[in-house]
Protein backbone atom coordinates (compact mmCIF):
# COMPACT_ATOMS: atom_id res chain seq x y z
CA UNK A 1 0.00 0.00 0.00
CA UNK A 2 1.49 3.34 -1.02
CA UNK A 3 1.69 6.29 1.37
CA UNK A 4 -1.22 8.23 -0.24
CA UNK A 5 -3.69 5.35 0.11
CA UNK A 6 -2.59 4.66 3.68
CA UNK A 7 -3.13 8.34 4.64
CA UNK A 8 -6.66 8.33 3.12
CA UNK A 9 -7.62 5.12 4.96
CA UNK A 10 -6.32 6.48 8.26
CA UNK A 11 -8.36 9.69 7.80
CA UNK A 12 -11.59 7.74 7.17
CA UNK A 13 -11.06 5.60 10.28
CA UNK A 14 -10.61 8.68 12.45
CA UNK A 15 -13.70 10.46 11.03
CA UNK A 16 -16.09 7.45 11.31
CA UNK A 17 -17.04 7.91 15.06
CA UNK A 18 -17.79 11.61 14.44
CA UNK A 19 -20.16 10.71 11.57
CA UNK A 20 -22.04 8.20 13.81
CA UNK A 21 -22.24 10.72 16.66
CA UNK A 22 -23.54 13.42 14.34
CA UNK A 23 -26.28 11.14 13.00
CA UNK A 24 -27.52 10.09 16.44
CA UNK A 25 -27.74 13.73 17.55
CA UNK A 26 -30.41 14.33 14.87
CA UNK A 27 -32.66 11.42 15.86
CA UNK A 28 -32.39 11.55 19.65
CA UNK A 29 -34.83 14.42 20.31
CA UNK A 30 -37.56 12.57 18.37
CA UNK A 31 -36.94 9.44 20.42
CA UNK A 32 -37.19 11.41 23.67
CA UNK A 33 -40.45 13.07 22.61
CA UNK A 34 -41.98 9.69 21.87
CA UNK A 35 -41.23 8.46 25.39
CA UNK A 36 -42.58 11.47 27.31
CA UNK A 37 -45.83 10.69 29.25
CA UNK A 38 -48.99 12.34 27.90
CA UNK A 39 -50.44 15.13 30.06
CA UNK A 40 -54.12 15.67 30.81
CA UNK A 41 -55.91 18.72 29.34
CA UNK A 42 -55.90 20.37 32.78
CA UNK A 43 -52.12 19.86 33.13
CA UNK A 44 -51.52 21.46 29.73
CA UNK A 45 -53.14 24.73 30.77
CA UNK A 46 -50.41 26.96 32.20
CA UNK A 47 -51.70 30.41 31.21
CA UNK A 48 -53.38 32.45 33.93
CA UNK A 49 -57.19 32.32 33.86
CA UNK A 50 -59.88 34.43 35.52
CA UNK A 51 -63.17 32.74 36.42
CA UNK A 52 -66.30 34.22 37.96
CA UNK A 53 -68.69 32.58 40.45
CA UNK A 54 -72.15 34.07 40.92
CA UNK A 55 -74.32 32.88 43.80
CA UNK A 56 -78.06 33.57 44.12
CA UNK A 57 -77.41 35.48 47.36
CA UNK A 58 -74.87 35.97 50.12
CA UNK A 59 -75.12 33.08 52.57
CA UNK A 60 -72.63 31.18 54.81
CA UNK A 61 -73.12 27.82 53.06
CA UNK A 62 -71.79 29.29 49.82
CA UNK A 63 -68.56 30.24 51.61
CA UNK A 64 -67.78 26.51 51.85
CA UNK A 65 -68.12 26.20 48.06
CA UNK A 66 -65.92 29.27 47.55
CA UNK A 67 -63.25 27.76 49.82
CA UNK A 68 -63.21 24.56 47.75
CA UNK A 69 -63.00 26.55 44.51
CA UNK A 70 -60.24 28.78 45.90
CA UNK A 71 -58.10 25.80 46.91
CA UNK A 72 -58.38 24.37 43.40
CA UNK A 73 -57.73 27.79 41.81
CA UNK A 74 -54.54 28.25 43.83
CA UNK A 75 -53.09 25.07 42.35
CA UNK A 76 -53.94 25.93 38.73
CA UNK A 77 -53.00 29.61 38.26
CA UNK A 78 -56.65 30.76 38.40
CA UNK A 79 -57.90 34.13 39.66
CA UNK A 80 -61.42 34.05 41.12
CA UNK A 81 -64.04 36.80 41.08
CA UNK A 82 -66.87 35.83 43.48
CA UNK A 83 -70.06 37.86 43.68
CA UNK A 84 -73.70 37.61 44.74
CA UNK A 85 -76.67 39.85 45.54
CA UNK A 86 -77.07 40.63 49.23
CA UNK A 87 -80.49 38.99 48.97
CA UNK A 88 -81.77 36.76 46.19
CA UNK A 89 -82.37 39.06 43.24
CA UNK A 90 -82.54 38.19 39.56
CA UNK A 91 -81.81 41.70 38.28
CA UNK A 92 -78.66 41.95 40.38
CA UNK A 93 -77.48 38.57 39.11
CA UNK A 94 -77.95 39.78 35.55
CA UNK A 95 -75.96 42.97 36.23
CA UNK A 96 -73.16 41.01 37.90
CA UNK A 97 -72.94 38.67 34.93
CA UNK A 98 -72.98 41.55 32.41
CA UNK A 99 -70.05 43.13 34.29
CA UNK A 100 -68.10 39.86 34.13
CA UNK A 101 -68.70 39.70 30.38
CA UNK A 102 -67.33 43.27 30.05
CA UNK A 103 -64.26 42.21 32.06
CA UNK A 104 -63.67 39.40 29.53
CA UNK A 105 -63.31 36.71 32.19
CA UNK A 106 -62.36 33.25 30.93
CA UNK A 107 -65.39 31.43 32.36
CA UNK A 108 -68.44 31.88 34.60
CA UNK A 109 -70.23 29.55 37.03
CA UNK A 110 -73.69 30.67 38.14
CA UNK A 111 -76.47 29.38 40.39
CA UNK A 112 -79.38 31.16 38.70
CA UNK A 113 -82.29 32.60 40.67
CA UNK A 114 -84.61 32.63 37.64
CA UNK A 115 -83.75 30.32 34.73
CA UNK A 116 -85.89 32.12 32.15
CA UNK A 117 -84.56 35.59 33.03
CA UNK A 118 -80.91 34.47 33.06
CA UNK A 119 -81.06 32.60 29.73
CA UNK A 120 -80.37 35.66 27.47
CA UNK A 121 -77.34 36.81 29.47
CA UNK A 122 -75.93 33.27 29.64
CA UNK A 123 -76.29 33.05 25.87
CA UNK A 124 -74.63 36.48 25.52
CA UNK A 125 -71.62 35.27 27.49
CA UNK A 126 -71.34 32.17 25.31
CA UNK A 127 -71.57 34.33 22.19
CA UNK A 128 -68.68 36.43 23.56
CA UNK A 129 -66.56 33.28 23.83
CA UNK A 130 -66.96 32.89 27.60
CA UNK A 131 -67.98 29.36 28.67
CA UNK A 132 -70.77 29.29 31.27
CA UNK A 133 -71.71 26.47 33.62
CA UNK A 134 -74.57 26.30 36.10
CA UNK A 135 -74.59 24.73 39.54
CA UNK A 136 -77.26 23.99 42.19
CA UNK A 137 -80.02 24.90 39.71
CA UNK A 138 -79.83 24.40 35.95
CA UNK A 139 -80.83 26.38 32.85
CA UNK A 140 -80.98 23.59 30.23
CA UNK A 141 -82.71 25.80 27.65
CA UNK A 142 -79.69 28.14 27.54
CA UNK A 143 -76.34 27.66 25.82
CA UNK A 144 -74.58 26.83 29.09
CA UNK A 145 -72.04 24.07 28.51
CA UNK A 146 -72.54 22.04 31.71
CA UNK A 147 -74.42 21.66 34.98
CA UNK A 148 -72.63 20.76 38.23
CA UNK A 149 -74.75 19.26 41.00
CA UNK A 150 -77.35 16.52 41.28
CA UNK A 151 -80.76 15.70 39.85
CA UNK A 152 -83.06 17.89 41.94
CA UNK A 153 -86.21 15.88 41.24
CA UNK A 154 -84.47 12.74 42.51
CA UNK A 155 -83.20 14.75 45.49
CA UNK A 156 -86.83 15.53 46.36
CA UNK A 157 -87.65 11.84 46.09
CA UNK A 158 -84.81 11.02 48.48
CA UNK A 159 -86.24 13.55 50.95
CA UNK A 160 -89.57 11.74 50.66
CA UNK A 161 -88.05 8.26 51.13
CA UNK A 162 -86.17 9.41 54.23
CA UNK A 163 -89.32 11.05 55.61
CA UNK A 164 -91.34 7.90 54.94
CA UNK A 165 -88.84 5.72 56.81
CA UNK A 166 -88.64 8.03 59.83
CA UNK A 167 -92.44 8.41 60.08
CA UNK A 168 -93.17 4.74 59.33
CA UNK A 169 -95.25 5.75 56.31
CA UNK A 170 -97.80 7.85 58.19
CA UNK A 171 -98.17 11.25 59.83
CA UNK A 172 -98.48 14.95 59.02
CA UNK A 173 -95.71 17.16 57.72
CA UNK A 174 -94.84 20.80 57.05
CA UNK A 175 -92.56 21.88 54.19
CA UNK A 176 -90.35 24.97 53.92
CA UNK A 177 -88.72 25.85 50.60
CA UNK A 178 -86.55 28.68 49.28
CA UNK A 179 -86.98 30.68 46.08
CA UNK A 180 -90.25 29.95 44.33
CA UNK A 181 -88.83 30.93 40.91
CA UNK A 182 -85.63 28.87 41.27
CA UNK A 183 -85.99 25.90 38.94
CA UNK A 184 -83.88 23.48 40.99
CA UNK A 185 -85.85 24.11 44.18
CA UNK A 186 -89.16 23.69 42.36
CA UNK A 187 -87.95 20.39 40.91
CA UNK A 188 -86.91 19.30 44.41
CA UNK A 189 -90.36 20.12 45.78
CA UNK A 190 -92.11 18.36 42.87
CA UNK A 191 -90.08 15.19 43.41
CA UNK A 192 -90.93 15.26 47.11
CA UNK A 193 -94.67 15.85 46.68
CA UNK A 194 -95.05 13.31 43.86
CA UNK A 195 -93.47 10.55 45.93
CA UNK A 196 -95.36 11.38 49.15
CA UNK A 197 -98.73 11.47 47.38
CA UNK A 198 -98.21 8.35 45.26
CA UNK A 199 -96.23 6.09 47.58
CA UNK A 200 -97.21 6.96 51.18
CA UNK A 201 -100.05 7.70 53.57
CA UNK A 202 -98.34 10.86 54.82
CA UNK A 203 -100.30 14.12 54.67
CA UNK A 204 -98.65 17.37 53.58
CA UNK A 205 -100.32 20.05 55.71
CA UNK A 206 -98.68 23.17 54.25
CA UNK A 207 -95.86 24.36 51.97
CA UNK A 208 -94.26 27.80 52.26
CA UNK A 209 -91.46 29.73 50.50
CA UNK A 210 -89.14 32.10 52.36
CA UNK A 211 -87.61 33.59 49.15
CA UNK A 212 -84.06 33.39 50.47
CA UNK A 213 -84.73 35.30 53.69
CA UNK A 214 -83.80 33.55 56.94
CA UNK A 215 -86.08 35.73 59.09
CA UNK A 216 -88.97 34.87 56.79
CA UNK A 217 -88.10 31.17 57.05
CA UNK A 218 -88.26 31.33 60.83
CA UNK A 219 -91.55 33.22 60.70
CA UNK A 220 -92.99 30.69 58.24
CA UNK A 221 -92.09 27.74 60.44
CA UNK A 222 -93.34 29.34 63.65
CA UNK A 223 -96.66 30.18 62.00
CA UNK A 224 -97.04 26.68 60.53
CA UNK A 225 -96.26 25.09 63.90
CA UNK A 226 -98.85 27.30 65.57
CA UNK A 227 -101.46 26.51 62.91
CA UNK A 228 -100.72 22.75 62.91
CA UNK A 229 -99.53 21.83 66.43
CA UNK A 230 -99.96 18.09 65.84
CA UNK A 231 -97.43 17.91 62.97
CA UNK A 232 -94.88 15.09 62.98
CA UNK A 233 -92.04 16.56 60.92
CA UNK A 234 -90.75 19.66 59.15
CA UNK A 235 -88.94 19.27 55.86
CA UNK A 236 -86.53 22.05 54.79
CA UNK A 237 -85.61 21.69 51.13
CA UNK A 238 -82.92 24.38 50.83
CA UNK A 239 -79.80 25.80 52.51
CA UNK A 240 -81.51 28.67 54.36
CA UNK A 241 -84.16 26.46 55.99
CA UNK A 242 -81.45 24.51 57.87
CA UNK A 243 -80.26 27.32 60.14
CA UNK A 244 -83.77 28.71 60.61
CA UNK A 245 -85.23 25.36 61.64
CA UNK A 246 -82.42 24.42 64.04
CA UNK A 247 -82.81 27.77 65.80
CA UNK A 248 -86.54 27.09 66.27
CA UNK A 249 -85.83 23.58 67.54
CA UNK A 250 -83.41 24.99 70.12
CA UNK A 251 -85.84 27.68 71.26
CA UNK A 252 -88.90 25.43 71.48
CA UNK A 253 -87.22 22.17 72.49
CA UNK A 254 -89.30 20.29 69.95
CA UNK A 255 -89.24 16.51 69.88
CA UNK A 256 -90.29 16.03 66.26
CA UNK A 257 -88.43 15.02 63.13
CA UNK A 258 -86.53 17.71 61.27
CA UNK A 259 -85.05 16.86 57.86
CA UNK A 260 -82.81 19.41 56.18
CA UNK A 261 -80.78 20.00 53.01
CA UNK A 262 -77.04 20.43 52.58
CA UNK A 263 -73.91 19.13 54.29
CA UNK A 264 -72.61 22.17 56.18
CA UNK A 265 -71.23 23.03 59.65
CA UNK A 266 -74.77 24.09 60.66
CA UNK A 267 -76.32 20.78 59.65
CA UNK A 268 -73.45 18.81 61.20
CA UNK A 269 -74.02 20.58 64.50
CA UNK A 270 -77.76 20.00 64.18
CA UNK A 271 -77.20 16.27 63.78
CA UNK A 272 -74.69 16.19 66.64
CA UNK A 273 -77.05 18.05 68.99
CA UNK A 274 -80.05 15.90 68.07
CA UNK A 275 -82.06 18.69 66.43
CA UNK A 276 -81.85 17.17 62.95
CA UNK A 277 -83.01 13.63 62.23
CA UNK A 278 -81.40 13.52 58.78
CA UNK A 279 -79.71 15.66 56.13
CA UNK A 280 -80.01 15.15 52.38
CA UNK A 281 -76.87 16.32 50.58
CA UNK A 282 -75.70 16.65 46.98
CA UNK A 283 -72.07 16.54 48.14
CA UNK A 284 -71.83 20.31 48.02
CA UNK A 285 -68.28 20.17 49.39
CA UNK A 286 -66.92 19.15 45.96
CA UNK A 287 -68.91 21.64 43.87
CA UNK A 288 -66.19 24.31 43.92
CA UNK A 289 -63.43 22.09 42.57
CA UNK A 290 -65.75 20.49 40.01
CA UNK A 291 -66.79 23.93 38.77
CA UNK A 292 -63.19 25.11 38.42
CA UNK A 293 -62.07 21.93 36.71
CA UNK A 294 -64.94 22.10 34.22
CA UNK A 295 -64.34 25.78 33.41
CA UNK A 296 -60.60 25.18 33.04
CA UNK A 297 -61.18 22.45 30.48
CA UNK A 298 -63.85 24.44 28.64
CA UNK A 299 -61.68 27.57 28.49
CA UNK A 300 -59.04 25.46 26.73
CA UNK A 301 -61.67 24.25 24.23
CA UNK A 302 -61.66 20.73 25.69
CA UNK A 303 -65.10 19.01 25.52
CA UNK A 304 -66.76 18.47 28.94
CA UNK A 305 -69.67 16.39 30.19
CA UNK A 306 -72.98 18.25 30.11
CA UNK A 307 -74.01 16.87 33.54
CA UNK A 308 -71.34 16.59 36.24
CA UNK A 309 -73.33 14.55 38.76
CA UNK A 310 -72.12 14.95 42.36
CA UNK A 311 -74.64 12.43 43.69
CA UNK A 312 -77.22 12.34 46.48
CA UNK A 313 -76.61 11.00 49.99
CA UNK A 314 -78.48 10.85 53.28
CA UNK A 315 -76.53 11.82 56.41
CA UNK A 316 -78.03 10.86 59.76
CA UNK A 317 -76.79 10.55 63.33
CA UNK A 318 -75.10 7.25 62.43
CA UNK A 319 -73.25 8.77 59.44
CA UNK A 320 -73.69 8.77 55.64
CA UNK A 321 -75.84 6.26 53.76
Coordinates of C-alpha atoms in Angstrom, one line a residue:
X1 CA 0.0 0.0 0.0
X2 CA 1.5 3.3 -1.0
X3 CA 1.7 6.3 1.4
X4 CA -1.2 8.2 -0.2
X5 CA -3.7 5.3 0.1
X6 CA -2.6 4.7 3.7
X7 CA -3.1 8.3 4.6
X8 CA -6.7 8.3 3.1
X9 CA -7.6 5.1 5.0
X10 CA -6.3 6.5 8.3
X11 CA -8.4 9.7 7.8
X12 CA -11.6 7.7 7.2
X13 CA -11.1 5.6 10.3
X14 CA -10.6 8.7 12.4
X15 CA -13.7 10.5 11.0
X16 CA -16.1 7.4 11.3
X17 CA -17.0 7.9 15.1
X18 CA -17.8 11.6 14.4
X19 CA -20.2 10.7 11.6
X20 CA -22.0 8.2 13.8
X21 CA -22.2 10.7 16.7
X22 CA -23.5 13.4 14.3
X23 CA -26.3 11.1 13.0
X24 CA -27.5 10.1 16.4
X25 CA -27.7 13.7 17.5
X26 CA -30.4 14.3 14.9
X27 CA -32.7 11.4 15.9
X28 CA -32.4 11.6 19.7
X29 CA -34.8 14.4 20.3
X30 CA -37.6 12.6 18.4
X31 CA -36.9 9.4 20.4
X32 CA -37.2 11.4 23.7
X33 CA -40.4 13.1 22.6
X34 CA -42.0 9.7 21.9
X35 CA -41.2 8.5 25.4
X36 CA -42.6 11.5 27.3
X37 CA -45.8 10.7 29.2
X38 CA -49.0 12.3 27.9
X39 CA -50.4 15.1 30.1
X40 CA -54.1 15.7 30.8
X41 CA -55.9 18.7 29.3
X42 CA -55.9 20.4 32.8
X43 CA -52.1 19.9 33.1
X44 CA -51.5 21.5 29.7
X45 CA -53.1 24.7 30.8
X46 CA -50.4 27.0 32.2
X47 CA -51.7 30.4 31.2
X48 CA -53.4 32.5 33.9
X49 CA -57.2 32.3 33.9
X50 CA -59.9 34.4 35.5
X51 CA -63.2 32.7 36.4
X52 CA -66.3 34.2 38.0
X53 CA -68.7 32.6 40.5
X54 CA -72.1 34.1 40.9
X55 CA -74.3 32.9 43.8
X56 CA -78.1 33.6 44.1
X57 CA -77.4 35.5 47.4
X58 CA -74.9 36.0 50.1
X59 CA -75.1 33.1 52.6
X60 CA -72.6 31.2 54.8
X61 CA -73.1 27.8 53.1
X62 CA -71.8 29.3 49.8
X63 CA -68.6 30.2 51.6
X64 CA -67.8 26.5 51.8
X65 CA -68.1 26.2 48.1
X66 CA -65.9 29.3 47.6
X67 CA -63.3 27.8 49.8
X68 CA -63.2 24.6 47.8
X69 CA -63.0 26.5 44.5
X70 CA -60.2 28.8 45.9
X71 CA -58.1 25.8 46.9
X72 CA -58.4 24.4 43.4
X73 CA -57.7 27.8 41.8
X74 CA -54.5 28.3 43.8
X75 CA -53.1 25.1 42.3
X76 CA -53.9 25.9 38.7
X77 CA -53.0 29.6 38.3
X78 CA -56.6 30.8 38.4
X79 CA -57.9 34.1 39.7
X80 CA -61.4 34.0 41.1
X81 CA -64.0 36.8 41.1
X82 CA -66.9 35.8 43.5
X83 CA -70.1 37.9 43.7
X84 CA -73.7 37.6 44.7
X85 CA -76.7 39.8 45.5
X86 CA -77.1 40.6 49.2
X87 CA -80.5 39.0 49.0
X88 CA -81.8 36.8 46.2
X89 CA -82.4 39.1 43.2
X90 CA -82.5 38.2 39.6
X91 CA -81.8 41.7 38.3
X92 CA -78.7 42.0 40.4
X93 CA -77.5 38.6 39.1
X94 CA -78.0 39.8 35.5
X95 CA -76.0 43.0 36.2
X96 CA -73.2 41.0 37.9
X97 CA -72.9 38.7 34.9
X98 CA -73.0 41.5 32.4
X99 CA -70.1 43.1 34.3
X100 CA -68.1 39.9 34.1
X101 CA -68.7 39.7 30.4
X102 CA -67.3 43.3 30.1
X103 CA -64.3 42.2 32.1
X104 CA -63.7 39.4 29.5
X105 CA -63.3 36.7 32.2
X106 CA -62.4 33.2 30.9
X107 CA -65.4 31.4 32.4
X108 CA -68.4 31.9 34.6
X109 CA -70.2 29.5 37.0
X110 CA -73.7 30.7 38.1
X111 CA -76.5 29.4 40.4
X112 CA -79.4 31.2 38.7
X113 CA -82.3 32.6 40.7
X114 CA -84.6 32.6 37.6
X115 CA -83.7 30.3 34.7
X116 CA -85.9 32.1 32.2
X117 CA -84.6 35.6 33.0
X118 CA -80.9 34.5 33.1
X119 CA -81.1 32.6 29.7
X120 CA -80.4 35.7 27.5
X121 CA -77.3 36.8 29.5
X122 CA -75.9 33.3 29.6
X123 CA -76.3 33.1 25.9
X124 CA -74.6 36.5 25.5
X125 CA -71.6 35.3 27.5
X126 CA -71.3 32.2 25.3
X127 CA -71.6 34.3 22.2
X128 CA -68.7 36.4 23.6
X129 CA -66.6 33.3 23.8
X130 CA -67.0 32.9 27.6
X131 CA -68.0 29.4 28.7
X132 CA -70.8 29.3 31.3
X133 CA -71.7 26.5 33.6
X134 CA -74.6 26.3 36.1
X135 CA -74.6 24.7 39.5
X136 CA -77.3 24.0 42.2
X137 CA -80.0 24.9 39.7
X138 CA -79.8 24.4 36.0
X139 CA -80.8 26.4 32.9
X140 CA -81.0 23.6 30.2
X141 CA -82.7 25.8 27.6
X142 CA -79.7 28.1 27.5
X143 CA -76.3 27.7 25.8
X144 CA -74.6 26.8 29.1
X145 CA -72.0 24.1 28.5
X146 CA -72.5 22.0 31.7
X147 CA -74.4 21.7 35.0
X148 CA -72.6 20.8 38.2
X149 CA -74.8 19.3 41.0
X150 CA -77.3 16.5 41.3
X151 CA -80.8 15.7 39.9
X152 CA -83.1 17.9 41.9
X153 CA -86.2 15.9 41.2
X154 CA -84.5 12.7 42.5
X155 CA -83.2 14.7 45.5
X156 CA -86.8 15.5 46.4
X157 CA -87.7 11.8 46.1
X158 CA -84.8 11.0 48.5
X159 CA -86.2 13.5 50.9
X160 CA -89.6 11.7 50.7
X161 CA -88.1 8.3 51.1
X162 CA -86.2 9.4 54.2
X163 CA -89.3 11.0 55.6
X164 CA -91.3 7.9 54.9
X165 CA -88.8 5.7 56.8
X166 CA -88.6 8.0 59.8
X167 CA -92.4 8.4 60.1
X168 CA -93.2 4.7 59.3
X169 CA -95.2 5.8 56.3
X170 CA -97.8 7.8 58.2
X171 CA -98.2 11.2 59.8
X172 CA -98.5 14.9 59.0
X173 CA -95.7 17.2 57.7
X174 CA -94.8 20.8 57.0
X175 CA -92.6 21.9 54.2
X176 CA -90.3 25.0 53.9
X177 CA -88.7 25.8 50.6
X178 CA -86.6 28.7 49.3
X179 CA -87.0 30.7 46.1
X180 CA -90.3 30.0 44.3
X181 CA -88.8 30.9 40.9
X182 CA -85.6 28.9 41.3
X183 CA -86.0 25.9 38.9
X184 CA -83.9 23.5 41.0
X185 CA -85.9 24.1 44.2
X186 CA -89.2 23.7 42.4
X187 CA -88.0 20.4 40.9
X188 CA -86.9 19.3 44.4
X189 CA -90.4 20.1 45.8
X190 CA -92.1 18.4 42.9
X191 CA -90.1 15.2 43.4
X192 CA -90.9 15.3 47.1
X193 CA -94.7 15.9 46.7
X194 CA -95.0 13.3 43.9
X195 CA -93.5 10.6 45.9
X196 CA -95.4 11.4 49.1
X197 CA -98.7 11.5 47.4
X198 CA -98.2 8.4 45.3
X199 CA -96.2 6.1 47.6
X200 CA -97.2 7.0 51.2
X201 CA -100.1 7.7 53.6
X202 CA -98.3 10.9 54.8
X203 CA -100.3 14.1 54.7
X204 CA -98.6 17.4 53.6
X205 CA -100.3 20.1 55.7
X206 CA -98.7 23.2 54.3
X207 CA -95.9 24.4 52.0
X208 CA -94.3 27.8 52.3
X209 CA -91.5 29.7 50.5
X210 CA -89.1 32.1 52.4
X211 CA -87.6 33.6 49.1
X212 CA -84.1 33.4 50.5
X213 CA -84.7 35.3 53.7
X214 CA -83.8 33.6 56.9
X215 CA -86.1 35.7 59.1
X216 CA -89.0 34.9 56.8
X217 CA -88.1 31.2 57.0
X218 CA -88.3 31.3 60.8
X219 CA -91.6 33.2 60.7
X220 CA -93.0 30.7 58.2
X221 CA -92.1 27.7 60.4
X222 CA -93.3 29.3 63.6
X223 CA -96.7 30.2 62.0
X224 CA -97.0 26.7 60.5
X225 CA -96.3 25.1 63.9
X226 CA -98.8 27.3 65.6
X227 CA -101.5 26.5 62.9
X228 CA -100.7 22.8 62.9
X229 CA -99.5 21.8 66.4
X230 CA -100.0 18.1 65.8
X231 CA -97.4 17.9 63.0
X232 CA -94.9 15.1 63.0
X233 CA -92.0 16.6 60.9
X234 CA -90.8 19.7 59.2
X235 CA -88.9 19.3 55.9
X236 CA -86.5 22.0 54.8
X237 CA -85.6 21.7 51.1
X238 CA -82.9 24.4 50.8
X239 CA -79.8 25.8 52.5
X240 CA -81.5 28.7 54.4
X241 CA -84.2 26.5 56.0
X242 CA -81.5 24.5 57.9
X243 CA -80.3 27.3 60.1
X244 CA -83.8 28.7 60.6
X245 CA -85.2 25.4 61.6
X246 CA -82.4 24.4 64.0
X247 CA -82.8 27.8 65.8
X248 CA -86.5 27.1 66.3
X249 CA -85.8 23.6 67.5
X250 CA -83.4 25.0 70.1
X251 CA -85.8 27.7 71.3
X252 CA -88.9 25.4 71.5
X253 CA -87.2 22.2 72.5
X254 CA -89.3 20.3 69.9
X255 CA -89.2 16.5 69.9
X256 CA -90.3 16.0 66.3
X257 CA -88.4 15.0 63.1
X258 CA -86.5 17.7 61.3
X259 CA -85.0 16.9 57.9
X260 CA -82.8 19.4 56.2
X261 CA -80.8 20.0 53.0
X262 CA -77.0 20.4 52.6
X263 CA -73.9 19.1 54.3
X264 CA -72.6 22.2 56.2
X265 CA -71.2 23.0 59.7
X266 CA -74.8 24.1 60.7
X267 CA -76.3 20.8 59.7
X268 CA -73.4 18.8 61.2
X269 CA -74.0 20.6 64.5
X270 CA -77.8 20.0 64.2
X271 CA -77.2 16.3 63.8
X272 CA -74.7 16.2 66.6
X273 CA -77.0 18.1 69.0
X274 CA -80.1 15.9 68.1
X275 CA -82.1 18.7 66.4
X276 CA -81.8 17.2 63.0
X277 CA -83.0 13.6 62.2
X278 CA -81.4 13.5 58.8
X279 CA -79.7 15.7 56.1
X280 CA -80.0 15.2 52.4
X281 CA -76.9 16.3 50.6
X282 CA -75.7 16.6 47.0
X283 CA -72.1 16.5 48.1
X284 CA -71.8 20.3 48.0
X285 CA -68.3 20.2 49.4
X286 CA -66.9 19.1 46.0
X287 CA -68.9 21.6 43.9
X288 CA -66.2 24.3 43.9
X289 CA -63.4 22.1 42.6
X290 CA -65.7 20.5 40.0
X291 CA -66.8 23.9 38.8
X292 CA -63.2 25.1 38.4
X293 CA -62.1 21.9 36.7
X294 CA -64.9 22.1 34.2
X295 CA -64.3 25.8 33.4
X296 CA -60.6 25.2 33.0
X297 CA -61.2 22.4 30.5
X298 CA -63.8 24.4 28.6
X299 CA -61.7 27.6 28.5
X300 CA -59.0 25.5 26.7
X301 CA -61.7 24.3 24.2
X302 CA -61.7 20.7 25.7
X303 CA -65.1 19.0 25.5
X304 CA -66.8 18.5 28.9
X305 CA -69.7 16.4 30.2
X306 CA -73.0 18.2 30.1
X307 CA -74.0 16.9 33.5
X308 CA -71.3 16.6 36.2
X309 CA -73.3 14.5 38.8
X310 CA -72.1 15.0 42.4
X311 CA -74.6 12.4 43.7
X312 CA -77.2 12.3 46.5
X313 CA -76.6 11.0 50.0
X314 CA -78.5 10.8 53.3
X315 CA -76.5 11.8 56.4
X316 CA -78.0 10.9 59.8
X317 CA -76.8 10.5 63.3
X318 CA -75.1 7.2 62.4
X319 CA -73.2 8.8 59.4
X320 CA -73.7 8.8 55.6
X321 CA -75.8 6.3 53.8

